[in-house]
Structures are given as C-alpha cells and as structure tokens.
PDB file of C-alpha atoms in Angstrom:
ATOM      1  CA  MET A   1     240.992 -49.406 112.426  1.00 35.00           C
ATOM      2  CA  PRO A   2     243.134 -47.746 115.096  1.00 36.00           C
ATOM      3  CA  VAL A   3     243.139 -49.394 118.491  1.00 36.00           C
ATOM      4  CA  ALA A   4     240.545 -47.791 120.752  1.00 38.00           C
ATOM      5  CA  LEU A   5     241.278 -46.827 124.291  1.00 39.00           C
ATOM      6  CA  GLY A   6     240.653 -49.716 126.590  1.00 40.00           C
ATOM      7  CA  SER A   7     241.187 -52.419 123.937  1.00 41.00           C
ATOM      8  CA  PRO A   8     243.789 -55.161 124.346  1.00 41.00           C
ATOM      9  CA  GLY A   9     247.313 -53.988 123.577  1.00 43.00           C
ATOM     10  CA  ALA A  10     246.478 -50.292 123.869  1.00 45.00           C
ATOM     11  CA  PRO A  11     248.520 -48.102 126.234  1.00 46.00           C
ATOM     12  CA  ALA A  12     246.903 -47.243 129.537  1.00 48.00           C
ATOM     13  CA  ALA A  13     244.555 -44.272 129.212  1.00 47.00           C
ATOM     14  CA  PRO A  14     245.533 -41.078 131.042  1.00 49.00           C
ATOM     15  CA  PRO A  15     243.413 -40.263 134.097  1.00 45.00           C
ATOM     16  CA  TRP A  16     241.466 -37.560 132.260  1.00 42.00           C
ATOM     17  CA  ALA A  17     240.461 -39.867 129.400  1.00 44.00           C
ATOM     18  CA  ASN A  18     237.322 -41.043 131.227  1.00 46.00           C
ATOM     19  CA  GLN A  19     236.483 -37.760 132.943  1.00 44.00           C
ATOM     20  CA  SER A  20     234.962 -35.773 130.098  1.00 43.00           C
ATOM     21  CA  SER A  21     231.597 -34.395 131.035  1.00 45.00           C
ATOM     22  CA  GLY A  22     228.533 -35.731 129.242  1.00 50.00           C
ATOM     23  CA  ARG A  23     229.154 -36.219 125.547  1.00 75.00           C
ATOM     24  CA  GLU A  24     232.434 -34.273 125.297  1.00 83.00           C
ATOM     25  CA  PHE A  25     235.492 -35.606 123.455  1.00 87.00           C
ATOM     26  CA  VAL A  26     239.051 -35.254 124.768  1.00 88.00           C
ATOM     27  CA  LEU A  27     242.171 -35.055 122.618  1.00 87.00           C
ATOM     28  CA  LEU A  28     245.021 -37.193 123.997  1.00 85.00           C
ATOM     29  CA  GLY A  29     247.747 -36.011 121.615  1.00 82.00           C
ATOM     30  CA  PHE A  30     251.242 -37.120 122.672  1.00 85.00           C
ATOM     31  CA  ALA A  31     249.902 -38.582 125.928  1.00 80.00           C
ATOM     32  CA  HIS A  32     252.509 -41.354 125.557  1.00 79.00           C
ATOM     33  CA  VAL A  33     255.319 -38.802 126.167  1.00 83.00           C
ATOM     34  CA  PRO A  34     253.976 -36.587 129.010  1.00 86.00           C
ATOM     35  CA  ALA A  35     257.440 -35.362 130.050  1.00 87.00           C
ATOM     36  CA  LEU A  36     258.054 -33.903 126.575  1.00 88.00           C
ATOM     37  CA  ARG A  37     254.809 -31.946 126.381  1.00 89.00           C
ATOM     38  CA  PRO A  38     256.284 -28.501 127.376  1.00 91.00           C
ATOM     39  CA  LEU A  39     259.210 -28.930 124.984  1.00 93.00           C
ATOM     40  CA  LEU A  40     256.909 -30.028 122.146  1.00 91.00           C
ATOM     41  CA  ALA A  41     254.621 -27.073 122.824  1.00 92.00           C
ATOM     42  CA  ALA A  42     257.548 -24.641 122.519  1.00 95.00           C
ATOM     43  CA  LEU A  43     258.771 -26.324 119.323  1.00 94.00           C
ATOM     44  CA  PHE A  44     255.328 -26.389 117.705  1.00 94.00           C
ATOM     45  CA  LEU A  45     254.707 -22.758 118.669  1.00 95.00           C
ATOM     46  CA  ALA A  46     257.944 -21.731 116.935  1.00 95.00           C
ATOM     47  CA  VAL A  47     257.015 -23.662 113.786  1.00 94.00           C
ATOM     48  CA  PHE A  48     253.509 -22.167 113.881  1.00 95.00           C
ATOM     49  CA  LEU A  49     254.830 -18.600 114.104  1.00 95.00           C
ATOM     50  CA  LEU A  50     257.268 -19.214 111.245  1.00 94.00           C
ATOM     51  CA  ALA A  51     254.438 -20.614 109.118  1.00 94.00           C
ATOM     52  CA  LEU A  52     252.220 -17.607 109.813  1.00 94.00           C
ATOM     53  CA  LEU A  53     255.046 -15.140 109.147  1.00 93.00           C
ATOM     54  CA  GLY A  54     256.173 -16.826 105.920  1.00 92.00           C
ATOM     55  CA  ASN A  55     252.698 -17.221 104.441  1.00 94.00           C
ATOM     56  CA  ALA A  56     251.663 -13.705 105.466  1.00 94.00           C
ATOM     57  CA  LEU A  57     254.772 -12.398 103.691  1.00 92.00           C
ATOM     58  CA  VAL A  58     253.835 -14.312 100.516  1.00 91.00           C
ATOM     59  CA  VAL A  59     250.317 -12.842 100.663  1.00 93.00           C
ATOM     60  CA  LEU A  60     251.729  -9.341 101.145  1.00 91.00           C
ATOM     61  CA  LEU A  61     254.284  -9.601  98.334  1.00 90.00           C
ATOM     62  CA  THR A  62     251.891 -11.056  95.763  1.00 90.00           C
ATOM     63  CA  ALA A  63     249.218  -8.490  96.635  1.00 89.00           C
ATOM     64  CA  LEU A  64     251.387  -5.348  96.611  1.00 87.00           C
ATOM     65  CA  ASP A  65     254.258  -5.916  94.171  1.00 84.00           C
ATOM     66  CA  PRO A  66     253.308  -4.935  90.571  1.00 84.00           C
ATOM     67  CA  ALA A  67     255.776  -7.476  89.140  1.00 81.00           C
ATOM     68  CA  LEU A  68     253.853 -10.371  90.737  1.00 84.00           C
ATOM     69  CA  ARG A  69     250.632  -9.990  88.789  1.00 83.00           C
ATOM     70  CA  ALA A  70     250.784 -13.232  86.793  1.00 85.00           C
ATOM     71  CA  PRO A  71     248.046 -15.839  87.458  1.00 87.00           C
ATOM     72  CA  VAL A  72     250.530 -18.158  89.160  1.00 86.00           C
ATOM     73  CA  TYR A  73     251.178 -15.574  91.890  1.00 89.00           C
ATOM     74  CA  PHE A  74     247.466 -14.939  92.337  1.00 91.00           C
ATOM     75  CA  LEU A  75     247.001 -18.670  92.975  1.00 91.00           C
ATOM     76  CA  LEU A  76     250.095 -18.729  95.187  1.00 90.00           C
ATOM     77  CA  ARG A  77     248.542 -15.990  97.343  1.00 93.00           C
ATOM     78  CA  HIS A  78     245.437 -18.099  97.866  1.00 94.00           C
ATOM     79  CA  LEU A  79     247.546 -21.152  98.661  1.00 93.00           C
ATOM     80  CA  ALA A  80     249.294 -19.120 101.365  1.00 93.00           C
ATOM     81  CA  LEU A  81     245.911 -18.001 102.731  1.00 95.00           C
ATOM     82  CA  VAL A  82     244.762 -21.633 102.902  1.00 94.00           C
ATOM     83  CA  GLU A  83     247.947 -22.533 104.799  1.00 92.00           C
ATOM     84  CA  ILE A  84     247.271 -19.725 107.290  1.00 94.00           C
ATOM     85  CA  CYS A  85     243.699 -20.934 107.856  1.00 92.00           C
ATOM     86  CA  PHE A  86     244.932 -24.506 108.138  1.00 88.00           C
ATOM     87  CA  SER A  87     247.520 -23.598 110.771  1.00 91.00           C
ATOM     88  CA  LEU A  88     245.062 -21.493 112.767  1.00 92.00           C
ATOM     89  CA  ASP A  89     242.617 -24.387 112.829  1.00 90.00           C
ATOM     90  CA  ILE A  90     245.134 -26.983 114.061  1.00 91.00           C
ATOM     91  CA  VAL A  91     247.905 -25.448 116.144  1.00 92.00           C
ATOM     92  CA  PRO A  92     246.022 -23.494 118.862  1.00 91.00           C
ATOM     93  CA  ARG A  93     244.083 -26.651 119.772  1.00 89.00           C
ATOM     94  CA  LEU A  94     247.327 -28.647 119.697  1.00 90.00           C
ATOM     95  CA  LEU A  95     248.989 -26.228 122.133  1.00 91.00           C
ATOM     96  CA  VAL A  96     245.993 -26.380 124.475  1.00 89.00           C
ATOM     97  CA  THR A  97     246.121 -30.194 124.333  1.00 89.00           C
ATOM     98  CA  LEU A  98     249.803 -30.182 125.267  1.00 90.00           C
ATOM     99  CA  LEU A  99     249.696 -27.535 128.002  1.00 88.00           C
ATOM    100  CA  ARG A 100     246.239 -28.160 129.489  1.00 86.00           C
ATOM    101  CA  PRO A 101     245.468 -31.838 128.861  1.00 82.00           C
ATOM    102  CA  GLY A 102     242.036 -33.203 129.626  1.00 79.00           C
ATOM    103  CA  ARG A 103     239.879 -30.310 128.386  1.00 82.00           C
ATOM    104  CA  GLY A 104     236.751 -31.653 126.737  1.00 83.00           C
ATOM    105  CA  VAL A 105     235.163 -30.414 123.515  1.00 85.00           C
ATOM    106  CA  SER A 106     231.512 -30.829 122.585  1.00 85.00           C
ATOM    107  CA  PRO A 107     230.572 -32.866 119.496  1.00 86.00           C
ATOM    108  CA  ALA A 108     229.467 -29.611 117.817  1.00 86.00           C
ATOM    109  CA  GLY A 109     232.880 -28.017 118.429  1.00 87.00           C
ATOM    110  CA  CYS A 110     234.632 -31.149 117.245  1.00 88.00           C
ATOM    111  CA  ALA A 111     232.505 -31.286 114.082  1.00 88.00           C
ATOM    112  CA  LEU A 112     233.139 -27.600 113.356  1.00 89.00           C
ATOM    113  CA  GLN A 113     236.921 -27.983 113.552  1.00 88.00           C
ATOM    114  CA  LEU A 114     236.803 -31.137 111.415  1.00 88.00           C
ATOM    115  CA  LEU A 115     234.621 -29.365 108.840  1.00 89.00           C
ATOM    116  CA  PHE A 116     237.073 -26.461 108.616  1.00 90.00           C
ATOM    117  CA  LEU A 117     240.081 -28.801 108.474  1.00 88.00           C
ATOM    118  CA  LEU A 118     238.660 -30.942 105.668  1.00 88.00           C
ATOM    119  CA  SER A 119     237.594 -27.840 103.740  1.00 90.00           C
ATOM    120  CA  CYS A 120     241.165 -26.470 103.924  1.00 90.00           C
ATOM    121  CA  VAL A 121     242.721 -29.778 102.847  1.00 89.00           C
ATOM    122  CA  THR A 122     240.308 -30.038  99.901  1.00 91.00           C
ATOM    123  CA  SER A 123     240.902 -26.426  98.893  1.00 92.00           C
ATOM    124  CA  GLU A 124     244.671 -26.986  98.956  1.00 91.00           C
ATOM    125  CA  CYS A 125     244.330 -30.048  96.718  1.00 91.00           C
ATOM    126  CA  PHE A 126     242.276 -28.048  94.219  1.00 93.00           C
ATOM    127  CA  LEU A 127     244.633 -25.047  94.351  1.00 93.00           C
ATOM    128  CA  LEU A 128     247.670 -27.239  93.667  1.00 91.00           C
ATOM    129  CA  THR A 129     245.793 -28.654  90.669  1.00 92.00           C
ATOM    130  CA  ALA A 130     244.969 -25.159  89.407  1.00 92.00           C
ATOM    131  CA  MET A 131     248.620 -24.138  89.775  1.00 90.00           C
ATOM    132  CA  ALA A 132     249.720 -27.202  87.785  1.00 90.00           C
ATOM    133  CA  TRP A 133     247.245 -26.248  85.044  1.00 90.00           C
ATOM    134  CA  ASP A 134     248.671 -22.705  85.090  1.00 88.00           C
ATOM    135  CA  ARG A 135     252.196 -24.050  84.517  1.00 87.00           C
ATOM    136  CA  TYR A 136     250.932 -26.329  81.728  1.00 89.00           C
ATOM    137  CA  VAL A 137     249.283 -23.430  79.876  1.00 88.00           C
ATOM    138  CA  ALA A 138     252.300 -21.138  80.436  1.00 85.00           C
ATOM    139  CA  ILE A 139     254.806 -23.661  79.017  1.00 85.00           C
ATOM    140  CA  CYS A 140     252.796 -25.797  76.586  1.00 86.00           C
ATOM    141  CA  ARG A 141     250.316 -23.184  75.323  1.00 84.00           C
ATOM    142  CA  PRO A 142     252.167 -19.865  75.764  1.00 81.00           C
ATOM    143  CA  LEU A 143     250.013 -18.050  73.175  1.00 78.00           C
ATOM    144  CA  HIS A 144     246.922 -18.815  75.236  1.00 76.00           C
ATOM    145  CA  TYR A 145     248.488 -17.807  78.551  1.00 78.00           C
ATOM    146  CA  GLY A 146     248.037 -14.104  77.869  1.00 72.00           C
ATOM    147  CA  VAL A 147     244.260 -14.522  77.691  1.00 70.00           C
ATOM    148  CA  VAL A 148     244.001 -15.999  81.206  1.00 73.00           C
ATOM    149  CA  SER A 149     242.046 -13.093  82.663  1.00 78.00           C
ATOM    150  CA  PRO A 150     241.891 -11.908  86.272  1.00 82.00           C
ATOM    151  CA  ARG A 151     238.186 -12.832  86.195  1.00 86.00           C
ATOM    152  CA  LEU A 152     239.040 -16.436  85.336  1.00 85.00           C
ATOM    153  CA  CYS A 153     241.650 -16.500  88.121  1.00 88.00           C
ATOM    154  CA  ARG A 154     239.103 -15.229  90.640  1.00 90.00           C
ATOM    155  CA  LEU A 155     236.620 -17.862  89.475  1.00 91.00           C
ATOM    156  CA  LEU A 156     239.249 -20.591  89.856  1.00 90.00           C
ATOM    157  CA  ALA A 157     240.163 -19.407  93.352  1.00 91.00           C
ATOM    158  CA  ALA A 158     236.509 -19.199  94.448  1.00 93.00           C
ATOM    159  CA  THR A 159     235.884 -22.719  93.128  1.00 92.00           C
ATOM    160  CA  CYS A 160     238.870 -24.044  95.053  1.00 92.00           C
ATOM    161  CA  TRP A 161     237.739 -22.373  98.286  1.00 92.00           C
ATOM    162  CA  LEU A 162     234.083 -23.389  98.038  1.00 91.00           C
ATOM    163  CA  GLY A 163     234.744 -26.857  96.630  1.00 87.00           C
ATOM    164  CA  GLY A 164     235.925 -28.116 100.005  1.00 84.00           C
ATOM    165  CA  VAL A 165     232.592 -27.463 101.755  1.00 86.00           C
ATOM    166  CA  PRO A 166     230.396 -30.149 100.119  1.00 85.00           C
ATOM    167  CA  VAL A 167     233.188 -32.705 100.337  1.00 81.00           C
ATOM    168  CA  SER A 168     233.717 -32.059 104.053  1.00 83.00           C
ATOM    169  CA  LEU A 169     229.969 -32.413 104.716  1.00 82.00           C
ATOM    170  CA  VAL A 170     230.246 -36.067 103.662  1.00 79.00           C
ATOM    171  CA  PHE A 171     232.559 -36.702 106.610  1.00 80.00           C
ATOM    172  CA  ILE A 172     230.493 -34.719 109.114  1.00 81.00           C
ATOM    173  CA  TRP A 173     227.889 -37.468 108.671  1.00 82.00           C
ATOM    174  CA  LEU A 174     230.115 -39.373 111.122  1.00 85.00           C
ATOM    175  CA  PHE A 175     228.625 -37.413 114.044  1.00 86.00           C
ATOM    176  CA  HIS A 176     225.196 -38.884 113.424  1.00 86.00           C
ATOM    177  CA  PHE A 177     226.444 -42.249 114.712  1.00 87.00           C
ATOM    178  CA  PRO A 178     226.298 -43.188 118.417  1.00 87.00           C
ATOM    179  CA  PHE A 179     229.610 -43.092 120.287  1.00 85.00           C
ATOM    180  CA  CYS A 180     230.306 -45.414 123.195  1.00 81.00           C
ATOM    181  CA  GLY A 181     233.007 -46.006 125.800  1.00 70.00           C
ATOM    182  CA  PRO A 182     235.766 -43.525 126.736  1.00 76.00           C
ATOM    183  CA  ARG A 183     235.802 -40.495 124.476  1.00 78.00           C
ATOM    184  CA  GLY A 184     239.551 -39.985 124.417  1.00 83.00           C
ATOM    185  CA  ILE A 185     240.923 -39.409 120.909  1.00 84.00           C
ATOM    186  CA  ARG A 186     244.540 -40.555 120.550  1.00 82.00           C
ATOM    187  CA  HIS A 187     245.429 -37.715 118.208  1.00 84.00           C
ATOM    188  CA  PHE A 188     246.153 -33.975 118.386  1.00 86.00           C
ATOM    189  CA  PHE A 189     243.242 -32.969 116.133  1.00 86.00           C
ATOM    190  CA  TRP A 190     239.868 -34.398 115.213  1.00 83.00           C
ATOM    191  CA  ASP A 191     240.424 -36.891 112.407  1.00 83.00           C
ATOM    192  CA  ILE A 192     238.197 -39.484 110.791  1.00 83.00           C
ATOM    193  CA  ALA A 193     239.936 -42.736 111.728  1.00 81.00           C
ATOM    194  CA  PRO A 194     240.312 -42.174 115.516  1.00 82.00           C
ATOM    195  CA  LEU A 195     236.724 -40.882 115.747  1.00 85.00           C
ATOM    196  CA  LEU A 196     235.503 -43.863 113.751  1.00 84.00           C
ATOM    197  CA  SER A 197     237.102 -46.202 116.281  1.00 81.00           C
ATOM    198  CA  LEU A 198     234.694 -44.889 118.939  1.00 85.00           C
ATOM    199  CA  VAL A 199     231.504 -45.469 116.950  1.00 86.00           C
ATOM    200  CA  CYS A 200     229.035 -48.124 118.078  1.00 85.00           C
ATOM    201  CA  GLY A 201     227.214 -49.079 114.918  1.00 83.00           C
ATOM    202  CA  ASP A 202     227.491 -50.224 111.328  1.00 86.00           C
ATOM    203  CA  THR A 203     229.701 -47.713 109.478  1.00 86.00           C
ATOM    204  CA  ARG A 204     230.189 -49.597 106.225  1.00 86.00           C
ATOM    205  CA  VAL A 205     228.100 -47.186 104.135  1.00 87.00           C
ATOM    206  CA  PHE A 206     229.845 -44.208 105.727  1.00 86.00           C
ATOM    207  CA  GLU A 207     233.286 -45.730 105.078  1.00 85.00           C
ATOM    208  CA  ALA A 208     232.397 -46.400 101.423  1.00 85.00           C
ATOM    209  CA  ASN A 209     231.290 -42.783 100.961  1.00 84.00           C
ATOM    210  CA  ALA A 210     234.336 -41.504 102.860  1.00 82.00           C
ATOM    211  CA  LEU A 211     236.649 -43.561 100.625  1.00 83.00           C
ATOM    212  CA  ALA A 212     234.956 -42.215  97.503  1.00 85.00           C
ATOM    213  CA  ALA A 213     235.312 -38.647  98.779  1.00 83.00           C
ATOM    214  CA  THR A 214     238.975 -39.257  99.677  1.00 83.00           C
ATOM    215  CA  VAL A 215     239.726 -40.598  96.202  1.00 84.00           C
ATOM    216  CA  LEU A 216     237.911 -37.622  94.689  1.00 84.00           C
ATOM    217  CA  VAL A 217     239.867 -35.118  96.797  1.00 85.00           C
ATOM    218  CA  ILE A 218     243.328 -36.707  96.704  1.00 85.00           C
ATOM    219  CA  MET A 219     243.707 -39.067  93.764  1.00 86.00           C
ATOM    220  CA  VAL A 220     241.772 -37.196  91.062  1.00 89.00           C
ATOM    221  CA  PRO A 221     243.629 -33.882  91.622  1.00 90.00           C
ATOM    222  CA  PHE A 222     246.928 -35.780  91.869  1.00 89.00           C
ATOM    223  CA  CYS A 223     246.253 -37.480  88.508  1.00 91.00           C
ATOM    224  CA  LEU A 224     245.423 -34.101  86.952  1.00 92.00           C
ATOM    225  CA  VAL A 225     248.647 -32.625  88.367  1.00 91.00           C
ATOM    226  CA  ALA A 226     250.641 -35.598  87.040  1.00 89.00           C
ATOM    227  CA  THR A 227     249.003 -35.242  83.607  1.00 92.00           C
ATOM    228  CA  SER A 228     249.860 -31.538  83.515  1.00 90.00           C
ATOM    229  CA  TYR A 229     253.504 -32.186  84.321  1.00 88.00           C
ATOM    230  CA  ILE A 230     253.762 -35.034  81.827  1.00 89.00           C
ATOM    231  CA  GLY A 231     252.649 -32.523  79.206  1.00 89.00           C
ATOM    232  CA  VAL A 232     255.167 -29.973  80.523  1.00 86.00           C
ATOM    233  CA  LEU A 233     257.986 -32.538  80.403  1.00 84.00           C
ATOM    234  CA  ALA A 234     257.083 -33.564  76.853  1.00 86.00           C
ATOM    235  CA  THR A 235     257.144 -29.923  75.752  1.00 85.00           C
ATOM    236  CA  VAL A 236     260.437 -29.201  77.525  1.00 81.00           C
ATOM    237  CA  LEU A 237     262.141 -32.180  75.896  1.00 80.00           C
ATOM    238  CA  GLN A 238     261.234 -30.777  72.485  1.00 82.00           C
ATOM    239  CA  MET A 239     262.910 -27.432  73.211  1.00 76.00           C
ATOM    240  CA  PRO A 240     266.123 -27.018  71.209  1.00 74.00           C
ATOM    241  CA  SER A 241     268.273 -25.289  73.850  1.00 69.00           C
ATOM    242  CA  ALA A 242     269.449 -26.386  77.281  1.00 66.00           C
ATOM    243  CA  THR A 243     268.772 -22.861  78.521  1.00 65.00           C
ATOM    244  CA  GLY A 244     265.137 -23.257  77.563  1.00 61.00           C
ATOM    245  CA  HIS A 245     265.022 -26.599  79.398  1.00 63.00           C
ATOM    246  CA  HIS A 246     266.398 -25.055  82.579  1.00 68.00           C
ATOM    247  CA  LYS A 247     264.184 -21.962  82.506  1.00 65.00           C
ATOM    248  CA  ALA A 248     260.991 -23.957  81.926  1.00 65.00           C
ATOM    249  CA  LEU A 249     261.740 -26.549  84.596  1.00 70.00           C
ATOM    250  CA  SER A 250     262.846 -23.954  87.151  1.00 69.00           C
ATOM    251  CA  THR A 251     259.411 -22.337  86.983  1.00 67.00           C
ATOM    252  CA  CYS A 252     257.851 -25.686  87.943  1.00 77.00           C
ATOM    253  CA  ALA A 253     260.392 -26.918  90.506  1.00 76.00           C
ATOM    254  CA  SER A 254     258.960 -25.183  93.584  1.00 77.00           C
ATOM    255  CA  HIS A 255     255.375 -26.163  92.841  1.00 79.00           C
ATOM    256  CA  LEU A 256     256.372 -29.752  92.086  1.00 80.00           C
ATOM    257  CA  MET A 257     258.241 -29.999  95.395  1.00 81.00           C
ATOM    258  CA  VAL A 258     255.178 -28.733  97.299  1.00 83.00           C
ATOM    259  CA  VAL A 259     252.966 -31.244  95.463  1.00 84.00           C
ATOM    260  CA  VAL A 260     255.269 -34.158  96.375  1.00 82.00           C
ATOM    261  CA  LEU A 261     255.396 -33.112 100.048  1.00 82.00           C
ATOM    262  CA  PHE A 262     251.655 -32.541 100.370  1.00 84.00           C
ATOM    263  CA  TYR A 263     250.344 -35.563  98.484  1.00 82.00           C
ATOM    264  CA  GLY A 264     253.032 -37.828  99.918  1.00 79.00           C
ATOM    265  CA  THR A 265     252.039 -37.167 103.526  1.00 78.00           C
ATOM    266  CA  THR A 266     248.262 -36.917 103.028  1.00 78.00           C
ATOM    267  CA  GLY A 267     248.290 -40.081 100.932  1.00 73.00           C
ATOM    268  CA  VAL A 268     250.115 -42.031 103.629  1.00 71.00           C
ATOM    269  CA  ILE A 269     247.561 -40.917 106.229  1.00 71.00           C
ATOM    270  CA  HIS A 270     244.307 -41.190 104.315  1.00 68.00           C
ATOM    271  CA  LEU A 271     244.865 -43.914 101.714  1.00 64.00           C
ATOM    272  CA  ARG A 272     246.619 -46.589 103.784  1.00 58.00           C
ATOM    273  CA  PRO A 273     244.562 -49.343 105.422  1.00 47.00           C
ATOM    274  CA  LYS A 274     243.512 -48.150 108.854  1.00 54.00           C
ATOM    275  CA  ALA A 275     245.019 -51.184 110.608  1.00 48.00           C
ATOM    276  CA  SER A 276     248.476 -50.604 109.152  1.00 55.00           C
ATOM    277  CA  TYR A 277     249.703 -47.915 111.561  1.00 59.00           C
ATOM    278  CA  SER A 278     249.554 -47.070 115.241  1.00 70.00           C
ATOM    279  CA  PRO A 279     247.945 -43.849 116.529  1.00 68.00           C
ATOM    280  CA  GLU A 280     251.382 -42.655 117.678  1.00 72.00           C
ATOM    281  CA  SER A 281     252.935 -43.100 114.230  1.00 75.00           C
ATOM    282  CA  LYS A 282     249.939 -41.381 112.639  1.00 77.00           C
ATOM    283  CA  GLN A 283     250.477 -38.354 114.877  1.00 82.00           C
ATOM    284  CA  VAL A 284     254.086 -38.064 113.722  1.00 80.00           C
ATOM    285  CA  VAL A 285     253.167 -38.286 110.027  1.00 79.00           C
ATOM    286  CA  SER A 286     250.250 -35.880 110.509  1.00 83.00           C
ATOM    287  CA  LEU A 287     252.683 -33.281 111.846  1.00 85.00           C
ATOM    288  CA  SER A 288     254.217 -33.160 108.355  1.00 82.00           C
ATOM    289  CA  TYR A 289     251.217 -31.702 106.590  1.00 80.00           C
ATOM    290  CA  THR A 290     249.691 -29.818 109.524  1.00 85.00           C
ATOM    291  CA  LEU A 291     252.838 -27.986 110.730  1.00 89.00           C
ATOM    292  CA  VAL A 292     255.923 -28.648 108.628  1.00 88.00           C
ATOM    293  CA  ILE A 293     254.502 -28.148 105.122  1.00 88.00           C
ATOM    294  CA  PRO A 294     252.780 -24.802 105.935  1.00 90.00           C
ATOM    295  CA  MET A 295     256.151 -23.618 107.276  1.00 90.00           C
ATOM    296  CA  LEU A 296     258.175 -24.943 104.312  1.00 88.00           C
ATOM    297  CA  ASN A 297     255.925 -23.757 101.464  1.00 87.00           C
ATOM    298  CA  PRO A 298     256.890 -20.048 101.694  1.00 87.00           C
ATOM    299  CA  LEU A 299     260.562 -20.992 101.970  1.00 85.00           C
ATOM    300  CA  ILE A 300     260.350 -23.264  98.932  1.00 84.00           C
ATOM    301  CA  TYR A 301     258.613 -20.650  96.783  1.00 79.00           C
ATOM    302  CA  SER A 302     260.885 -17.799  97.871  1.00 75.00           C
ATOM    303  CA  LEU A 303     264.148 -19.743  97.596  1.00 68.00           C
ATOM    304  CA  TRP A 304     263.370 -21.257  94.190  1.00 70.00           C
ATOM    305  CA  ASN A 305     261.635 -18.293  92.580  1.00 76.00           C
ATOM    306  CA  LYS A 306     263.760 -15.386  91.399  1.00 79.00           C
ATOM    307  CA  GLU A 307     260.784 -13.052  90.988  1.00 80.00           C
ATOM    308  CA  VAL A 308     259.605 -13.597  94.558  1.00 81.00           C
ATOM    309  CA  LYS A 309     263.151 -13.021  95.870  1.00 80.00           C
ATOM    310  CA  ALA A 310     263.415  -9.876  93.775  1.00 81.00           C
ATOM    311  CA  ALA A 311     260.070  -8.620  95.124  1.00 80.00           C
ATOM    312  CA  LEU A 312     261.253  -9.293  98.673  1.00 78.00           C
ATOM    313  CA  GLY A 313     264.432  -7.349  97.962  1.00 80.00           C
ATOM    314  CA  ARG A 314     262.459  -4.396  96.589  1.00 82.00           C
ATOM    315  CA  MET A 315     260.222  -4.370  99.667  1.00 79.00           C
ATOM    316  CA  CYS A 316     263.264  -4.366 101.976  1.00 77.00           C
ATOM    317  CA  VAL A 317     264.859  -1.499 100.014  1.00 76.00           C
ATOM    318  CA  GLN A 318     261.629   0.522 100.172  1.00 73.00           C
ATOM    319  CA  ARG A 319     261.354  -0.015 103.926  1.00 67.00           C
ATOM    320  CA  ARG A 320     264.961   1.072 104.482  1.00 65.00           C
ATOM    321  CA  GLY A 321     264.376   4.100 102.280  1.00 59.00           C
ATOM    322  CA  SER A 322     261.238   5.098 104.178  1.00 57.00           C
ATOM    323  CA  HIS A 323     263.260   5.195 107.423  1.00 53.00           C
ATOM    324  CA  ILE A 324     266.006   7.423 106.014  1.00 54.00           C
ATOM    325  CA  PRO A 325     265.373  11.068 107.052  1.00 51.00           C
TER     326      PRO A 325
END
C-alpha cells in the first residue's frame, strides 16, 4: 500500500495538506517538485489540447466521410469519444492542482470523478476488445463481415459505454469506509490505491472485490484481444502471397499498437502489488494513459491508416475549395 502522509519515510506534507475543511480531500499531485508546477501545467495543457483536437478530428472524419462507414471506423469514433471524456475528466483537475494547490474537494465530488474515470477506462477496454473482434471477423471470416449491421455496431458501442457503470460502482464502495488523518492524496487524480491508504478499517473484502473487478476489466478483455490476434496471425500465415500478408497486418497494426500502450500502462498501475512503487513513480506512469495515450491514439490511427489519411486529404481539399471565390 502506498505510504500515507505522515508515515515514516514519507516526504514532508505541504502546508495545505492538513488544512482541508471538514471532510474534504486535497490532491497533492507533483508536490515534490513545486518549482516545476507552472512548466508542467503549460506542458500538460498543450498535450491536452492536442488530444482534444486529434480525437475531435477522428470523430468528425468518421462521422462525415462516406468512405469511413465500415464497422471498424464506427468503433474508432466511439474510442475517440471515450478519450475526449477521459481527458476532460482528468486534465482540468490536474491543471487546478498544479496552479492552485490546496483546494479541497468533497467526498461526493471525489467519488463522482472516480466513477466517471473508472467508467471511461472500462469502456475503453471493452471498445478495444470489440475492435479486435472486428479485425478477426474481417480477416478470418470475410464472408460474414458484410452482415455486421449498423444495428449490431450500435448495440456493441452501447454495451461498451454502459458496461463501465456497474464495474465502477464496485470501487465507489470505498467511500463507505471511515477516513482518518490528513486527507492529502499524493496523486493528481482520485485513484483507488492512494485513497485506500487513508482508510481506517478492515478493507480486505473491498480489496478482494476490487481485484476481481480489475481482472474482469483488464485481463479478460486483454485475453480476448490476444485470442483474436492469434486467430488473425494464423489466418495471415496461411495466405499464399506476401502482399496479402502485408495488407492484412497493416489493417491491424494501429489497433495493436494502441492495445499494447493502453494495457501496458494500466496493467503496471493496477495489477502490480501496491507496495512495489512509490506515489511519485505512480504519477509518472499514470501520465501515460491519462495524457499521452489520448494524444497518441489519433496520430497512430491517422499515420498508419491510408483510408483515414485519404479522408483527411479530402476534407482539406473541400475546405480549400469552399474558400475559393
């Protein structure tokens, strides 16, 4: 379990750590580098704006371009929407923490942000699984791919969005425990492990349920994604031509890269023993999937996907044409 403020070996708490009013919590993100806070705020704001711009562009292209009507682009649009929601949930609070440290948040506000965060993470896991299934059907069962209807795609997307709510409610149970001592959270968003370090009570049943939910959300979808790509690889190896190999694998490359980035960082954070990392190192790793990955996903899909690049080119040509008198 992460070291709580005031425990032996922990850095000295900032002055505002013990000044929260009543039952409010205070985020202490990057309190160990106070001189770098303005620079970090500027850097994170730039990354945040790039993430919003890139994902909004993906949503716009896949919604308006007639050539991007395949199920994979429908799912990609929803993945971009999840990334936008994810960024909007994390980054504004991070910027406030950096520029106006010491502002308290009520347990209800903390629980609401955590609920939204966990719902977005769960939805992204499910969407990545659905996209892997889409690639499996497209490559391994091409005759069946034409019958994947828009209605089925909408049902898949709705399931991915709504599936995160019941899972996140398991973790909100944490706020029924009593909290004691300073309510400073050595993180830049409300996360399970640092909140758990402030609980005064027996949390073994909660931790068992939280572990089961984490395995359900991370490991089960990851195994389904891996199974889908094992099937894709087996099918590709049976193709007679090298051109067929390259074309099939190129359609999966961008999605596979996103899967590795997302599951690699979330797995390090949520599946490692809680005593195996410091709060400072956890903040650095958490930046990967809260800021960096939402920024990189649109770049990965646009740079690796010829159809998305072609759609972007058509949109640019249309805009230039609309401005010609």
